[in-house]
Coordinates of C-alpha atoms and ligand atoms in Angstrom, one line a residue:
X1 CA 153.7 93.0 80.8
X2 CA 150.6 93.1 78.6
X3 CA 149.1 90.3 80.6
X4 CA 149.5 92.2 83.9
X5 CA 147.9 95.2 82.3
X6 CA 144.9 93.1 81.3
X7 CA 144.2 91.8 84.8
X8 CA 144.8 95.3 86.3
X9 CA 142.2 97.1 84.3
X10 CA 140.0 94.5 82.6
X11 CA 137.7 95.4 79.8
X12 CA 134.0 95.8 80.8
X13 CA 131.4 93.2 79.8
X14 CA 127.9 94.0 78.8
X15 CA 124.8 92.7 80.4
X16 CA 121.6 93.7 78.6
X17 CA 123.6 96.4 76.8
X18 CA 125.0 98.0 80.1
X19 CA 128.8 97.7 80.5
X20 CA 129.7 96.2 83.9
X21 CA 132.9 95.4 85.7
X22 CA 134.1 92.0 84.2
X23 CA 133.8 90.0 87.4
X24 CA 130.3 91.5 88.1
X25 CA 129.1 90.4 84.6
X26 CA 130.6 86.9 85.1
X27 CA 128.4 86.5 88.2
X28 CA 125.3 87.9 86.7
X29 CA 123.3 84.7 87.0
X30 CA 123.4 84.9 90.7
X31 CA 121.8 88.3 90.6
X32 CA 119.1 87.1 88.4
X33 CA 118.0 84.4 90.8
X34 CA 118.4 86.6 93.9
X35 CA 115.4 86.8 96.3
X36 CA 114.4 90.0 98.0
X37 CA 112.7 90.0 101.4
X38 CA 109.9 92.3 102.3
X39 CA 111.9 94.1 104.9
X40 CA 115.0 94.7 102.7
X41 CA 116.1 98.3 102.3
X42 CA 117.7 99.1 99.1
X43 CA 120.3 101.9 98.5
X44 CA 120.3 102.5 94.8
X45 CA 122.8 105.1 93.1
X46 CA 124.9 105.7 90.1
X47 CA 128.5 105.2 91.2
X48 CA 130.0 108.1 93.1
X49 CA 126.7 109.7 94.1
X50 CA 127.1 109.3 97.8
X51 CA 126.4 105.5 98.2
X52 CA 128.8 105.1 101.1
X53 CA 127.6 108.2 102.9
X54 CA 123.9 107.1 102.8
X55 CA 124.9 103.5 103.7
X56 CA 126.6 104.7 106.9
X57 CA 123.7 106.8 107.7
X58 CA 121.2 104.0 107.2
X59 CA 123.3 101.5 109.1
X60 CA 123.4 103.8 112.1
X61 CA 119.7 104.3 112.0
X62 CA 119.1 100.5 111.9
X63 CA 121.6 100.0 114.8
X64 CA 120.1 102.6 117.2
X65 CA 122.9 105.2 116.3
X66 CA 125.4 103.1 118.2
X67 CA 128.7 103.9 116.7
X68 CA 130.4 100.7 118.2
X69 CA 127.8 98.5 116.5
X70 CA 128.5 100.1 113.1
X71 CA 132.2 99.4 113.6
X72 CA 131.4 95.6 113.7
X73 CA 132.6 95.4 110.1
X74 CA 133.6 97.2 106.9
X75 CA 130.8 99.2 105.1
X76 CA 130.9 96.8 102.1
X77 CA 129.9 93.9 104.5
X78 CA 127.5 95.8 106.6
X79 CA 125.7 97.0 103.4
X80 CA 126.6 94.4 100.9
X81 CA 126.7 95.2 97.2
X82 CA 124.1 93.1 95.3
X83 CA 125.8 92.7 92.0
X84 CA 129.3 92.9 93.5
X85 CA 131.7 90.0 92.9
X86 CA 135.5 89.7 92.9
X87 CA 137.7 86.6 92.4
X88 CA 138.4 84.9 95.8
X89 CA 135.9 86.7 97.9
X90 CA 132.2 85.9 98.6
X91 CA 129.9 87.8 96.2
X92 CA 127.2 90.2 97.3
X93 CA 124.5 87.8 96.7
X94 CA 126.3 85.2 98.8
X95 CA 126.8 87.6 101.7
X96 CA 123.1 88.7 101.4
X97 CA 121.7 85.2 101.3
X98 CA 123.4 84.4 104.6
X99 CA 122.5 87.8 106.2
X100 CA 119.8 88.1 108.8
X101 CA 116.8 90.4 108.2
X102 CA 116.4 93.4 107.9
X103 CA 119.1 93.7 105.3
X104 CA 120.4 96.9 103.9
X105 CA 121.5 96.3 100.3
X106 CA 123.5 98.5 97.9
X107 CA 123.1 98.6 94.2
X108 CA 124.4 100.6 91.2
X109 CA 122.1 99.0 88.7
X110 CA 120.0 101.0 86.3
X111 CA 116.4 100.6 87.1
X112 CA 115.6 98.3 84.3
X113 CA 118.2 95.8 85.4
X114 CA 117.2 95.5 89.0
X115 CA 115.8 92.1 89.7
X116 CA 112.0 92.2 89.7
X117 CA 111.9 90.4 93.1
X118 CA 112.6 93.9 94.7
X119 CA 109.3 95.3 93.2
X120 CA 107.4 92.1 94.0
X121 CA 108.2 92.5 97.5
X122 CA 107.5 96.2 97.5
X123 CA 110.8 96.9 99.1
X124 CA 111.8 100.5 100.2
X125 CA 114.4 102.1 98.0
X126 CA 116.6 105.2 98.9
X127 CA 118.0 106.6 95.6
X128 CA 120.8 109.2 95.8
X129 CA 121.6 111.4 92.7
X130 CA 124.5 113.7 92.3
X131 CA 125.2 116.2 89.6
X132 CA 126.8 114.9 86.5
X133 CA 129.9 117.0 86.4
X134 CA 131.0 116.1 89.9
X135 CA 130.2 112.4 89.2
X136 CA 132.4 112.4 86.0
X137 CA 135.3 113.8 88.1
X138 CA 134.9 111.5 91.0
X139 CA 134.3 108.5 88.7
X140 CA 137.5 109.4 86.8
X141 CA 139.6 109.2 90.0
X142 CA 137.8 106.0 91.1
X143 CA 138.4 104.3 87.9
X144 CA 142.2 104.9 88.4
X145 CA 142.3 103.7 92.1
X146 CA 139.6 100.8 91.8
X147 CA 141.8 98.9 89.3
X148 CA 139.1 96.4 88.4
X149 CA 137.6 99.1 86.3
X150 CA 138.6 99.4 82.5
X151 CA 141.4 101.9 81.6
X152 CA 140.0 105.4 82.2
X153 CA 142.3 107.0 79.5
X154 CA 143.0 110.7 79.9
X155 CA 140.5 113.0 81.6
X156 CA 139.4 114.3 78.1
X157 CA 138.9 110.7 76.9
X158 CA 137.1 109.7 80.1
X159 CA 134.7 112.7 79.9
X160 CA 133.7 111.7 76.3
X161 CA 133.0 108.1 77.4
X162 CA 131.0 109.5 80.3
X163 CA 128.9 111.5 78.0
X164 CA 128.3 108.7 75.6
X165 CA 127.3 106.3 78.5
X166 CA 130.3 104.1 77.7
X167 CA 131.3 103.7 81.4
X168 CA 130.6 100.9 83.9
X169 CA 126.9 100.9 84.8
X170 CA 126.2 102.9 81.6
X171 CA 124.7 106.3 81.1
X172 CA 124.4 108.6 84.1
X173 CA 121.6 110.4 82.2
X174 CA 119.5 107.3 81.7
X175 CA 120.2 106.1 85.3
X176 CA 119.0 109.3 87.1
X177 CA 115.9 109.5 84.8
X178 CA 115.0 105.9 85.0
X179 CA 114.9 105.8 88.7
X180 CA 113.1 109.3 88.7
X181 CA 110.3 107.8 86.6
X182 CA 110.1 104.7 88.7
X183 CA 109.4 106.8 91.8
X184 CA 105.9 107.6 90.5
X185 CA 104.7 104.1 91.4
X186 CA 107.2 102.6 93.8
X187 CA 108.4 103.3 97.3
X188 CA 111.4 105.4 96.5
X189 CA 113.0 108.2 98.4
X190 CA 114.9 110.2 95.8
X191 CA 117.8 112.2 97.4
X192 CA 120.4 114.6 96.1
X193 CA 124.0 114.7 97.3
X194 CA 124.0 118.3 97.1
X195 CA 121.1 118.6 99.5
X196 CA 122.8 116.4 101.8
X197 CA 125.9 118.6 101.7
X198 CA 123.7 121.7 102.2
X199 CA 121.7 120.3 105.2
X200 CA 122.6 116.9 106.3
X201 CA 120.3 117.0 109.3
X202 CA 117.3 117.8 107.1
X203 CA 118.0 115.0 104.7
X204 CA 118.6 112.5 107.5
X205 CA 115.3 113.5 108.9
X206 CA 113.7 112.6 105.6
X207 CA 115.5 109.2 105.6
X208 CA 114.1 108.6 109.2
X209 CA 110.6 109.5 108.2
X210 CA 110.8 107.1 105.1
X211 CA 112.0 104.3 107.3
X212 CA 109.4 105.1 109.9
X213 CA 112.1 105.6 112.6
X214 CA 111.8 107.9 115.4
X215 CA 115.0 108.9 117.3
X216 CA 116.1 111.6 119.8
X217 CA 117.4 115.0 118.8
X218 CA 120.7 113.9 120.5
X219 CA 120.9 110.7 118.3
X220 CA 120.1 112.7 115.2
X221 CA 123.0 115.2 116.0
X222 CA 125.2 112.1 116.5
X223 CA 124.5 110.7 113.1
X224 CA 125.1 114.1 111.5
X225 CA 128.6 114.1 113.2
X226 CA 129.5 110.5 112.5
X227 CA 128.7 110.8 108.9
X228 CA 130.5 113.9 108.2
X229 CA 133.2 113.7 105.5
X230 CA 136.0 114.0 108.0
X231 CA 134.7 111.4 110.4
X232 CA 134.0 108.9 107.5
X233 CA 137.4 109.6 106.0
X234 CA 139.2 108.7 109.1
X235 CA 136.9 105.7 110.0
X236 CA 138.6 102.4 108.8
X237 CA 135.2 100.7 108.8
X238 CA 133.7 103.4 106.4
X239 CA 136.7 104.5 104.2
X240 CA 137.3 101.3 102.2
X241 CA 140.9 101.1 103.5
X242 CA 140.6 97.4 104.2
X243 CA 140.1 96.5 100.6
X244 CA 143.0 94.6 99.2
X245 CA 145.3 96.8 97.0
X246 CA 144.8 94.7 93.8
X247 CA 141.1 95.9 94.0
X248 CA 141.5 99.4 95.4
X249 CA 144.8 101.4 95.5
X250 CA 144.4 104.3 97.8
X251 CA 147.9 105.6 97.1
X252 CA 146.6 106.4 93.5
X253 CA 143.6 108.3 94.9
X254 CA 141.8 107.9 98.2
X255 CA 138.2 106.5 98.2
X256 CA 137.3 109.4 100.5
X257 CA 138.6 112.0 98.1
X258 CA 137.2 115.5 98.5
X259 CA 133.5 115.2 99.5
X260 CA 132.4 118.5 98.1
X261 CA 130.0 120.0 95.5
X262 CA 131.6 121.9 92.7
X263 CA 135.0 120.1 92.4
X264 CA 134.3 119.8 88.6
X265 CA 135.5 123.5 88.3
X266 CA 139.0 122.3 89.0
X267 CA 138.9 119.8 86.3
X268 CA 136.7 120.9 83.3
X269 CA 138.3 123.3 80.8
X270 CA 136.0 126.1 79.5
X271 CA 135.6 124.3 76.2
X272 CA 134.7 121.0 77.9
X273 CA 132.1 122.8 80.0
X274 CA 130.5 124.3 77.1
X275 CA 130.4 121.1 75.1
X276 CA 129.1 119.2 78.2
X277 CA 126.3 121.8 78.8
X278 CA 125.1 121.7 75.3
X279 CA 124.9 117.9 75.2
X280 CA 123.4 117.9 78.8
X281 CA 120.5 120.1 77.7
X282 CA 119.7 117.7 74.9
X283 CA 119.7 114.8 77.1
X284 CA 117.9 116.3 80.2
X285 CA 115.8 119.1 79.0
X286 CA 112.4 117.4 79.2
X287 CA 112.8 115.2 82.3
X288 CA 111.9 117.7 85.0
X289 CA 114.9 116.7 87.1
X290 CA 117.0 119.6 88.4
X291 CA 120.5 119.3 89.6
X292 CA 122.7 121.8 91.4
X293 CA 126.3 121.9 90.2
X294 CA 127.5 123.8 93.1
X295 CA 126.3 125.2 96.4
Ligands
A3P1 P1 134.6 112.6 95.6 O1 135.4 111.7 94.8 O2 134.0 113.8 94.9 O3 135.4 113.1 96.9 P2 130.2 106.5 96.5 O4 130.2 106.1 97.9 O5 128.9 106.6 95.8 O6 131.2 105.7 95.7 O7 130.6 108.2 96.4 C1 131.9 108.5 96.7 C2 131.9 110.0 96.8 O8 131.2 110.4 97.9 C3 133.3 110.5 96.9 O9 133.3 111.8 96.2 C4 133.5 110.8 98.3 O10 134.5 111.5 98.8 C5 132.2 111.2 98.7 N1 131.8 111.0 100.2 C6 131.9 109.9 100.8 N2 131.5 110.0 102.2 C7 131.1 111.3 102.1 C8 130.6 112.1 103.2 N3 130.4 111.7 104.4 N4 130.2 113.5 103.0 C9 130.5 114.0 101.8 N5 131.0 113.2 100.7 C10 131.2 111.9 100.9

């Protein structure tokens, strides 16, 4: 029984001090030798910030807003996960090496771990950030359903680990700040999940401008509709339902869970919120990054 537990929620392994999913860490050499191409588009996020949402938007833009083309494959194959690796399936780097240009690539790496090749090639990067409290809640559910993560423990325990940066991909605080700083000298469009919830059309227009793409008003409206939470939740090519159950178990919690800003209020106790806020001020006071915890 103990052995089964171990393979279900394997311990994280550190790479340059950052905890990664065991299988990702074991595949790290492939990430280090990865070669970017000039026309790669990188989608960078801390987990649960809206990666899949932006991936679907960018894939639609790159495919002339044709929903049928965007149903050619599951989102994790259309926008491969750079450092992703699981036993028995091709790794992110393997899929990417075989993929035609232009590639859209997903990563959760903190900025200092991203292979230099992306900066050497001056690739465009879309970074999506989401407020810490909603991330913590979403990540807690994700840890449970995506059983390749370490044991989350109780909510109380998980929240503590989150605040300490002792979770897969490390500290949220360092992640959002690191990418924010990098924006000053690289081609990075820094987006916020809450802004996308507030006005998806406006944020999609910003993405279009950044990618130097011009589309009709009708096509723009179509992207807004096709990438709404309800549409993506019911789209088998966007909702991760095709992932084997020993990697993601949607009966524990669906990947497309709630899709709102402010769900943390249903999970944080008053005491947890106070403690979180106090710690947050210490970590974030001087960075100039402002998040909205609700709309
Ligand atoms: P919740 O768990 O809060 O519902 P990622 O893709 O980075 O793993 O992020 C997943 C989170 O984004 C989940 O948050 C998921 O429901 C939400 N999400 C996915 N698609 C969305 C969409 N089209 N609109 C709003 N939220 C979306």
